[in-house]
Tab-separated table of C-alpha atoms in Angstrom:
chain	number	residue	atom	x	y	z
A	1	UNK	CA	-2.327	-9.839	8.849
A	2	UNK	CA	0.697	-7.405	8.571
A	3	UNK	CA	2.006	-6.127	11.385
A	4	UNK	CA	4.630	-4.073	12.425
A	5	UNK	CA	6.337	-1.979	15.760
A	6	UNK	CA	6.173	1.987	14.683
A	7	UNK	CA	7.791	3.271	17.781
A	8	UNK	CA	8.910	1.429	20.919
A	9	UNK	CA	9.947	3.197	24.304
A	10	UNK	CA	11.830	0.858	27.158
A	11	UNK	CA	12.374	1.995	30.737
A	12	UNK	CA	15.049	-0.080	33.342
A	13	UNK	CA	15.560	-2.441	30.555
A	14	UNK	CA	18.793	-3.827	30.710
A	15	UNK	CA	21.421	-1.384	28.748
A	16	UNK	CA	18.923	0.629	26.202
A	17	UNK	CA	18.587	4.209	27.238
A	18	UNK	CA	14.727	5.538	27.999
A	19	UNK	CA	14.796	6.789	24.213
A	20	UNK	CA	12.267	6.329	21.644
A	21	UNK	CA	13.121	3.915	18.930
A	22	UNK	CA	11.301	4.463	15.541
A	23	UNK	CA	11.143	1.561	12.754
A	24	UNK	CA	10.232	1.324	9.491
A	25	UNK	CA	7.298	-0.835	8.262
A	26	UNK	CA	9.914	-3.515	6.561
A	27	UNK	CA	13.269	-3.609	6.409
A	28	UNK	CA	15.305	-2.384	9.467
A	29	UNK	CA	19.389	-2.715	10.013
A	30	UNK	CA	20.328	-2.315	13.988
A	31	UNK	CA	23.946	-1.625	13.685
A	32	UNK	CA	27.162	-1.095	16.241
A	33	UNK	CA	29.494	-2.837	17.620
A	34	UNK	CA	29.161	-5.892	19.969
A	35	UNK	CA	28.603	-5.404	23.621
A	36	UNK	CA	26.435	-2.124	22.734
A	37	UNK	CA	22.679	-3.297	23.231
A	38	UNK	CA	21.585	-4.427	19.489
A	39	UNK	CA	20.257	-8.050	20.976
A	40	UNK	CA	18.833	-5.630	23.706
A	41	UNK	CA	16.406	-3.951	21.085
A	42	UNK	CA	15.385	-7.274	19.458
A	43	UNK	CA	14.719	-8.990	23.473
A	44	UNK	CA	12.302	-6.046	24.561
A	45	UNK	CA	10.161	-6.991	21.359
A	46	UNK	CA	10.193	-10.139	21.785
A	47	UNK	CA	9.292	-10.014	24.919
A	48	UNK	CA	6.697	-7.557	24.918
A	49	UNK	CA	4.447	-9.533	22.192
A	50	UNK	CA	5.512	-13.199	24.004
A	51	UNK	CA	6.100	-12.260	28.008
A	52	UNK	CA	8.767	-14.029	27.859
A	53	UNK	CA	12.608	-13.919	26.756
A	54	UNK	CA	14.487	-15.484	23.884
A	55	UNK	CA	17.485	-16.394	26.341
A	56	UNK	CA	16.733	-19.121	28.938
A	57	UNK	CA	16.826	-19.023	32.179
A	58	UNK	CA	16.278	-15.309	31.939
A	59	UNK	CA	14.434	-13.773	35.140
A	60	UNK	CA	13.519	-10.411	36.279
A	61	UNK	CA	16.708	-9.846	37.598
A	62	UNK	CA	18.461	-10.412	34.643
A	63	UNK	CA	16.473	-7.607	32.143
A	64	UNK	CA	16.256	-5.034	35.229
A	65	UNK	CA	18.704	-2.005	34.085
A	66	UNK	CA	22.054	-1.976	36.635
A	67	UNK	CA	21.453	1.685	37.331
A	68	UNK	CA	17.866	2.142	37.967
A	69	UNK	CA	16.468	3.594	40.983
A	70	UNK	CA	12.615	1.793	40.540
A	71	UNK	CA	12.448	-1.981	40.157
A	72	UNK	CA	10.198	-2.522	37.590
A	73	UNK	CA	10.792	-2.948	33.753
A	74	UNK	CA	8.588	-1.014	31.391
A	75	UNK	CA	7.892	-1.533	27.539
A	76	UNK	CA	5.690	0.498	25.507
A	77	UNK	CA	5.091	0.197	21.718
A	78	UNK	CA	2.671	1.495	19.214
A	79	UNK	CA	1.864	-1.619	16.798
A	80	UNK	CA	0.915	-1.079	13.385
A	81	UNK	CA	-2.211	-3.731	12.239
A	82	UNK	CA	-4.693	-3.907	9.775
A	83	UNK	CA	-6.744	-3.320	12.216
A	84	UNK	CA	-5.387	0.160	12.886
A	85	UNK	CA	-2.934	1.549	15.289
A	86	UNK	CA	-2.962	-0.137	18.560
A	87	UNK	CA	-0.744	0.281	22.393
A	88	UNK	CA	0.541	-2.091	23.831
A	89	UNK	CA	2.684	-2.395	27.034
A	90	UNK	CA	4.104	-4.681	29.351
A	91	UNK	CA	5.572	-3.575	33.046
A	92	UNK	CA	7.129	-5.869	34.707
A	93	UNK	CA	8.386	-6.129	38.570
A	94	UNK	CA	9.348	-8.535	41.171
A	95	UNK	CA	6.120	-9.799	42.152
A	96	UNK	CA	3.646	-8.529	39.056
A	97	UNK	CA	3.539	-8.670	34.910
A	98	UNK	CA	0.696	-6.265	33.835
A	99	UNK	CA	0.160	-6.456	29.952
A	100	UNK	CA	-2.105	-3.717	28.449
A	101	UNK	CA	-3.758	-3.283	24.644
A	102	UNK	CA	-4.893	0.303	24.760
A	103	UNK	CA	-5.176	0.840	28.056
A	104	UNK	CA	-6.965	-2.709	29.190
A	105	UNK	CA	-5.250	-5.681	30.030
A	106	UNK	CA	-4.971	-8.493	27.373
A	107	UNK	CA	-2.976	-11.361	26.600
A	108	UNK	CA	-1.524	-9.805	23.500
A	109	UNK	CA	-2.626	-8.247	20.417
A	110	UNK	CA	-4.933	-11.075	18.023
A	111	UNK	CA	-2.435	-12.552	15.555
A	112	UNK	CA	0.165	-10.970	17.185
A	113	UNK	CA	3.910	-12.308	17.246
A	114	UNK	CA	7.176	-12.445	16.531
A	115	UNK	CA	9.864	-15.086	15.346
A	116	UNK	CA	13.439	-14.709	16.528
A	117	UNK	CA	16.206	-16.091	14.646
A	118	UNK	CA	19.881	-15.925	16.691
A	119	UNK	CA	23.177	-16.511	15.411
A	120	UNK	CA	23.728	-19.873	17.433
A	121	UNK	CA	20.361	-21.291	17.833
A	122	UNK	CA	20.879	-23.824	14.871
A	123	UNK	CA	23.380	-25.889	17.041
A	124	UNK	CA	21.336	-27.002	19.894
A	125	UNK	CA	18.498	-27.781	17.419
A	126	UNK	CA	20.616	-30.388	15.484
A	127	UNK	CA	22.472	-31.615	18.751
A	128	UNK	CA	19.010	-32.571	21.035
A	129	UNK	CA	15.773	-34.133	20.325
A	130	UNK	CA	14.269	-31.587	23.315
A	131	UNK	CA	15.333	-28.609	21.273
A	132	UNK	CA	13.620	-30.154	18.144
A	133	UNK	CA	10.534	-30.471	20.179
A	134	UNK	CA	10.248	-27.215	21.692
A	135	UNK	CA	11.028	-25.133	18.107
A	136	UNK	CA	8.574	-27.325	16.451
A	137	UNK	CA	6.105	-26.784	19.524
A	138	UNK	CA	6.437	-23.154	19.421
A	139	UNK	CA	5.805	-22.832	15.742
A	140	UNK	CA	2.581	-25.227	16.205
A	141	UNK	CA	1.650	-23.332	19.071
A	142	UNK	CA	1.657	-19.690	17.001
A	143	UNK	CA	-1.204	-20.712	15.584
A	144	UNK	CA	-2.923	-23.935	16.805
A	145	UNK	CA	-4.394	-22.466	20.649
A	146	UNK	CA	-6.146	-26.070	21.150
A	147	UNK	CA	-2.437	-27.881	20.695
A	148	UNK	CA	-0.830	-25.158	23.115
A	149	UNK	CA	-3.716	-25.775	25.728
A	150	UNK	CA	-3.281	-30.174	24.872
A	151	UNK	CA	0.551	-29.645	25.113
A	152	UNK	CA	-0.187	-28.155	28.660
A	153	UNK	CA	-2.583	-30.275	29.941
A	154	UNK	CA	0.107	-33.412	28.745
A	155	UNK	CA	2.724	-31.914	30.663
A	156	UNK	CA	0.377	-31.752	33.967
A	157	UNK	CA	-0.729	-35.067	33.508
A	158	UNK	CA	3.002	-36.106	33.046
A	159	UNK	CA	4.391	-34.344	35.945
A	160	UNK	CA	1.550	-36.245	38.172
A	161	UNK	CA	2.289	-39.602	36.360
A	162	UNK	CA	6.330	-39.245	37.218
A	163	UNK	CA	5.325	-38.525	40.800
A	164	UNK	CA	3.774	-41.654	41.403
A	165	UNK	CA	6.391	-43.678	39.564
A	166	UNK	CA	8.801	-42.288	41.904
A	167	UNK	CA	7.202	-42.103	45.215
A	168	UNK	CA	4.586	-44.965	44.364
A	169	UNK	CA	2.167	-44.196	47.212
A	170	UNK	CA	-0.517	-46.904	48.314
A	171	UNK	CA	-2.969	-47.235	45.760
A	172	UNK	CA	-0.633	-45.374	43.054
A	173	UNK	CA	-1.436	-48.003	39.870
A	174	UNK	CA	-5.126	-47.207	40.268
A	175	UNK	CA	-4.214	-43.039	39.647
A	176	UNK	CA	-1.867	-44.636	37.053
A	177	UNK	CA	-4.333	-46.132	35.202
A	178	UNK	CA	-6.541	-43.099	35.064
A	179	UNK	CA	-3.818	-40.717	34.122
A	180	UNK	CA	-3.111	-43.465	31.341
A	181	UNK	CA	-6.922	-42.933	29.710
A	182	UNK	CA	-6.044	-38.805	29.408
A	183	UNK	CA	-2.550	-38.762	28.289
A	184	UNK	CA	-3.681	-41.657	25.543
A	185	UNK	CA	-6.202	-38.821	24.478
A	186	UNK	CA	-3.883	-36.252	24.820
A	187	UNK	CA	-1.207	-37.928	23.061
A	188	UNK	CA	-3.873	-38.880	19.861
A	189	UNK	CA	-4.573	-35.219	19.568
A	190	UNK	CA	-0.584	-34.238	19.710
A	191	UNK	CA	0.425	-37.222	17.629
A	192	UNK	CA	-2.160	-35.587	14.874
A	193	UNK	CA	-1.244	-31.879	15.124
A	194	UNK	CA	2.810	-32.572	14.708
A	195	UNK	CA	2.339	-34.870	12.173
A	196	UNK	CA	-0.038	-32.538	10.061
A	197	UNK	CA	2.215	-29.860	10.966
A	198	UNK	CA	5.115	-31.603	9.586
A	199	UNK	CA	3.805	-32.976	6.517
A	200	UNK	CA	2.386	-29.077	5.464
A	201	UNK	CA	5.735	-27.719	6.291
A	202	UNK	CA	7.756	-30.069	4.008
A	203	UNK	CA	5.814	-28.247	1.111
A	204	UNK	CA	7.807	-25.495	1.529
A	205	UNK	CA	11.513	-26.550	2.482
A	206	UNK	CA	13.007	-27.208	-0.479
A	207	UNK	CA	11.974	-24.176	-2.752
A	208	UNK	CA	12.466	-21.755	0.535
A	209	UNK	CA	15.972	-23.328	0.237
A	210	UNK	CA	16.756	-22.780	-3.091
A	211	UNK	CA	14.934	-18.990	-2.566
A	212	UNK	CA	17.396	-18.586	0.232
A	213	UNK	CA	20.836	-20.342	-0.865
A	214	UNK	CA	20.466	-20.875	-4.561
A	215	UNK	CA	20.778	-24.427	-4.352
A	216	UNK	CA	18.632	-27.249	-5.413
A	217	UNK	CA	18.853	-29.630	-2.310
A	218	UNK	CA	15.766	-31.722	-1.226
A	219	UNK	CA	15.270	-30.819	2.314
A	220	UNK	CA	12.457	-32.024	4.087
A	221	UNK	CA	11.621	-32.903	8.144
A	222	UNK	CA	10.531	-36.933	9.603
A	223	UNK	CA	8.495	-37.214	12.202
A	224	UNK	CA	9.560	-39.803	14.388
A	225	UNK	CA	7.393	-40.118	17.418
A	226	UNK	CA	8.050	-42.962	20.568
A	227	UNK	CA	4.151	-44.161	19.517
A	228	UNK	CA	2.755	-45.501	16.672
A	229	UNK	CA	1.238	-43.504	14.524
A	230	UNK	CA	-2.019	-44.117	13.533
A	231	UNK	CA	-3.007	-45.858	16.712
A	232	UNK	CA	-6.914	-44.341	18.377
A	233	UNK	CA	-6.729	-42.989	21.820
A	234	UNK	CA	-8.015	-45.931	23.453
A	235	UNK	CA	-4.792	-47.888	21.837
A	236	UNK	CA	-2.359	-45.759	22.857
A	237	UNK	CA	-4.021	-45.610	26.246
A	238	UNK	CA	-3.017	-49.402	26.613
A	239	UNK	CA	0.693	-48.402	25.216
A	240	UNK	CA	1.256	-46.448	28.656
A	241	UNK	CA	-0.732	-49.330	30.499
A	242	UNK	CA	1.765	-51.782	29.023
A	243	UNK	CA	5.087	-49.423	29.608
A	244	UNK	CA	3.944	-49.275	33.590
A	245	UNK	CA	6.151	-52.255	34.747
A	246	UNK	CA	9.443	-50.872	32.852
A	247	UNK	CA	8.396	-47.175	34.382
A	248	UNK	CA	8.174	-48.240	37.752
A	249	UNK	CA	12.125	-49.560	37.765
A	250	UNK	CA	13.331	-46.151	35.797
A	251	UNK	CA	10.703	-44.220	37.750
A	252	UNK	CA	9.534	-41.838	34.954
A	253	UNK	CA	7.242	-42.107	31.608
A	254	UNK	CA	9.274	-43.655	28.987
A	255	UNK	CA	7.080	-43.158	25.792
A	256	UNK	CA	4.718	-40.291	24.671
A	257	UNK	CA	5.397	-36.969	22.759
A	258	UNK	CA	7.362	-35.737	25.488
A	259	UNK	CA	9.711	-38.409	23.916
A	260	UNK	CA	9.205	-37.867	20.214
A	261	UNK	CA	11.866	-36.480	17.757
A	262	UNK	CA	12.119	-35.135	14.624
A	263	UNK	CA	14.828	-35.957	11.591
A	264	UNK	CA	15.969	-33.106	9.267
A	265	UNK	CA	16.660	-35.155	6.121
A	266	UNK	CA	18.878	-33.158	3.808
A	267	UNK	CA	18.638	-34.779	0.131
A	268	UNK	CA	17.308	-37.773	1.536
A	269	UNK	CA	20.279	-37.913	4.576
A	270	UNK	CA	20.071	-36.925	8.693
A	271	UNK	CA	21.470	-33.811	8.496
A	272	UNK	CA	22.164	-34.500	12.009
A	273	UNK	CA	25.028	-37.001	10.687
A	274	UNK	CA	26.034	-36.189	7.387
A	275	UNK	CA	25.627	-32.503	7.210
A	276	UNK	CA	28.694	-29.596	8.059
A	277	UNK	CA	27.955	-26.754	10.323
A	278	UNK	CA	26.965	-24.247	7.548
A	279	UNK	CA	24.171	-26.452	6.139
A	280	UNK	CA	22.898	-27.153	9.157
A	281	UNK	CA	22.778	-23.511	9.779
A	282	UNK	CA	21.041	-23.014	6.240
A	283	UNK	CA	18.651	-26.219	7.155
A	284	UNK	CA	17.264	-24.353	10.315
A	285	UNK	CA	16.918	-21.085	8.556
A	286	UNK	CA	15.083	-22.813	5.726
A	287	UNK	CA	12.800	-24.379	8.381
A	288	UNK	CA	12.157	-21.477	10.039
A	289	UNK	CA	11.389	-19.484	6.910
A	290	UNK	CA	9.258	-22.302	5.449
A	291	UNK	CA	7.129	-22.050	8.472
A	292	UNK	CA	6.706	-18.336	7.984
A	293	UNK	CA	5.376	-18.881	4.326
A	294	UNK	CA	3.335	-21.699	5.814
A	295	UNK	CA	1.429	-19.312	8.216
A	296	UNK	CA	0.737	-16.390	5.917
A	297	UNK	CA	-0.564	-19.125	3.127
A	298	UNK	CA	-2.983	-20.970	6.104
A	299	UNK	CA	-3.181	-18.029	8.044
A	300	UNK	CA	-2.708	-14.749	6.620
A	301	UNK	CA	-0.263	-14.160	9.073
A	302	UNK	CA	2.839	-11.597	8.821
A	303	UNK	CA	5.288	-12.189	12.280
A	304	UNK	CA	7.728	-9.503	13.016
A	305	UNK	CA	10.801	-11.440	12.234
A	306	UNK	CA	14.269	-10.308	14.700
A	307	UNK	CA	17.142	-11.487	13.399
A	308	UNK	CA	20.298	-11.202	15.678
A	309	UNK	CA	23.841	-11.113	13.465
A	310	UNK	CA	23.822	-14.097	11.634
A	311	UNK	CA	26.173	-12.719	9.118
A	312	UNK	CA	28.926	-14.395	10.803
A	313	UNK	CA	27.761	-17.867	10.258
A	314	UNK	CA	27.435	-17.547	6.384
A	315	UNK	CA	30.288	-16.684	4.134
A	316	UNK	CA	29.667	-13.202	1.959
A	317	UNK	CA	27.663	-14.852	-0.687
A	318	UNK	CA	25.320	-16.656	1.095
A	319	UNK	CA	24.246	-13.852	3.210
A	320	UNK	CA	23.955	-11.973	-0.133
A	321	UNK	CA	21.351	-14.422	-0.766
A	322	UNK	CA	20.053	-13.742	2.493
A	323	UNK	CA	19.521	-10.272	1.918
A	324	UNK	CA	18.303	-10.446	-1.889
A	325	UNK	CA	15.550	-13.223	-0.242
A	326	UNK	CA	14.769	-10.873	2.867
A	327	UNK	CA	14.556	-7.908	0.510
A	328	UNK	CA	11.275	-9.506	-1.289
A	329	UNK	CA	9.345	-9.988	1.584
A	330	UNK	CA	6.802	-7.439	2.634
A	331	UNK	CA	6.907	-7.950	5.990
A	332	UNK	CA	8.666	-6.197	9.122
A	333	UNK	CA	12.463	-7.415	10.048
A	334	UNK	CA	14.798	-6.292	11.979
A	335	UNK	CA	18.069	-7.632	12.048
A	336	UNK	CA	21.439	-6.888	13.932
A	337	UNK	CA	24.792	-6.552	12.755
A	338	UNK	CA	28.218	-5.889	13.683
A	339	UNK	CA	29.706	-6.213	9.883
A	340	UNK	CA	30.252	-3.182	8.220
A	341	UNK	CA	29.882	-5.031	4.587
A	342	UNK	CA	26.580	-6.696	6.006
A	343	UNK	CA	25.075	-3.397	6.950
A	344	UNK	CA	25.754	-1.590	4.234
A	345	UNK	CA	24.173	-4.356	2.115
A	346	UNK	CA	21.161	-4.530	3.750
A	347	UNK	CA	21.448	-0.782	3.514
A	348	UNK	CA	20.646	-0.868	-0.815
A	349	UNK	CA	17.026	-2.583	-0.020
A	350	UNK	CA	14.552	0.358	-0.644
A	351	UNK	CA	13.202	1.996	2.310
A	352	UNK	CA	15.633	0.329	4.248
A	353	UNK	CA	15.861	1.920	7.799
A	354	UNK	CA	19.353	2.012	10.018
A	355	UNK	CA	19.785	2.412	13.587
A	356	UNK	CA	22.418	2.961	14.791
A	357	UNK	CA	23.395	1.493	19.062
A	358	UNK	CA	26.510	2.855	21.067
A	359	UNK	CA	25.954	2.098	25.184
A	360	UNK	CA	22.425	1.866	25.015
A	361	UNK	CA	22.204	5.402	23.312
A	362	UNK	CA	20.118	5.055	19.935
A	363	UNK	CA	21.002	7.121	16.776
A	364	UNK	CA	18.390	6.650	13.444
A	365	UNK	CA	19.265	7.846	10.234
């Protein structure tokens, strides 16, 4: 499914002027200096097709525009489909969220999303096993609904399983034991999806690699989970049962896919330990690019893909590489940039479309 933003209008949103912004169905350069709004654009589309922001810990209070006179945040777009031409908007105030597809509420638009890529986002994926897990959860969850709705139902069951560790009130190891049968099914069901994930992926790392950075390097991603793989429900029910006595003194869970990690293995070594800072950098971007070809071969699906300057990360002939690779895919991007060099190479891809952000004011050529 291709998709694509035509036209996008923001009201009270942080710096961008009430202007409309027009793209072009593929490739799009947001240019200007840093400081100006060009992660602004990128933020209002992500969150209008995710209700939610790329920067953590990001609130209401944060997006609301410094000199608005209404509180509320508005974001209106007209998104290209194959299924036609379709609304969709997203307002936004203290106490409401009201998210409309032509006029009626909705979730979001069927197939609908977008996958941000930032300039530092590679770091904390290679520093934490947490920020593995929640990349590698949010590209499961893009298209896998039953492993969002598991994930969530995990978490709940977690949260409720930590309380009693901790305040261990009478009767707590019989609502222990219970909680044990549903997170051992929960966990089977997670256990699969990653792993399946994981193994499908690794079809596509190493030639997305050498597509991106002309380089023949072997780059593929271990699942390492705190459970045994393999193991039925029931058996991994009894692995929580068994863990109970060693919870109780740390008073939390101690195994379980809110534990498990994953190893980027770069010609057969962690890249966590043996890599530099630039191939870690072209690691995650081959992951993340490996996944898109993964979803439109399983999926038929075409994410808008926001890139925010990650020209300064790659020296000049890598991100030449970059562009000749992002110039062959027929999909919308839009990518920021604050090099003149960078923009103006992006600039020689056909029908490439520049916009141009100064203090929230938006110029197109």
């Amino acid at each position: 499914m291709l998709l694509s933003v035509q036209k996008i209008f923001v009201e009270n949103f942080r710096n961008i002027k009430p202007l409309p912004i027009e793209f072009a169905p593929f490739i799009n350069v947001v240019f200007g200096k840093n400081g100006n709004g060009k992660t602004n654009i990128l933020e209002a589309i992500h969150l209008l097709f995710k209700k939610k922001s790329f920067k953590k810990n990001t609130g209401f209070s944060q997006i609301l525009s410094y000199d608005n006179e209404d509180p509320f945040v508005s974001i209106k777009a007209a998104i290209s489909t194959t299924e036609g031409l379709q609304n969709l908007s997203l307002r936004i105030s203290r106490d409401k969220t009201e998210h409309l597809l032509n006029g009626k509420k909705s979730k979001t638009i069927r197939n609908g999303t977008t996958l941000f890529i930032g300039p530092f986002d590679s770091g904390p994926f290679f520093l934490g096993a947490g920020e593995r897990r929640e990349l590698i959860d949010e590209l499961i969850c893009e298209t896998n609904d039953d492993y969002k709705k598991i994930l969530k139902k995990y978490f709940v069951a977690l949260r409720f399983r930590n309380i009693l560790l901790q305040k261990k009130p009478v009767k707590y190891h019989e609502q222990i034991k219970a909680i044990n049968l549903q997170m051992g099914e929960y966990s089977f069901f997670l256990h699969f999806a990653r792993n399946q994930y994981v193994e499908n992926l690794n079809k596509y790392l190493t030639e997305t690699y050498k597509q991106l950075f002309s380089d023949e390097i072997n780059l593929k991603i271990q699942y390492s989970p705190t459970l045994p793989l393999g193991r039925s429900a029931e058996e991994i029910s009894k692995i929580f049962a068994t863990s109970v006595e060693k919870d109780e003194k740390v008073c939390h869970t101690t195994v379980g896919p809110h534990r498990d990690d994953y190893i980027v293995l770069f010609n057969n070594y962690n890249a966590v330990e043996f890599c530099s800072l630039g191939q870690q950098k072209m690691a995650y971007l081959s992951i993340l690019f490996g996944h898109l070809d993964l979803v439109l071969e399983q999926h038929d699906l075409k994410p808008i893909i926001l890139i925010d300057d990650i020209s300064g990360e790659l020296d000049s002939v890598r991100w030449l590489n970059l562009i000749n690779f992002l110039s062959k895919r027929r999909q919308q991007i839009i990518i920021t940039t604050a090099n003149e060099a960078f923009k103006d190479a992006l600039n020689t891809i056909q029908h490439a479309k520049s916009i141009f952000v100064s203090s929230g004011e938006i110029y197109t050529t």
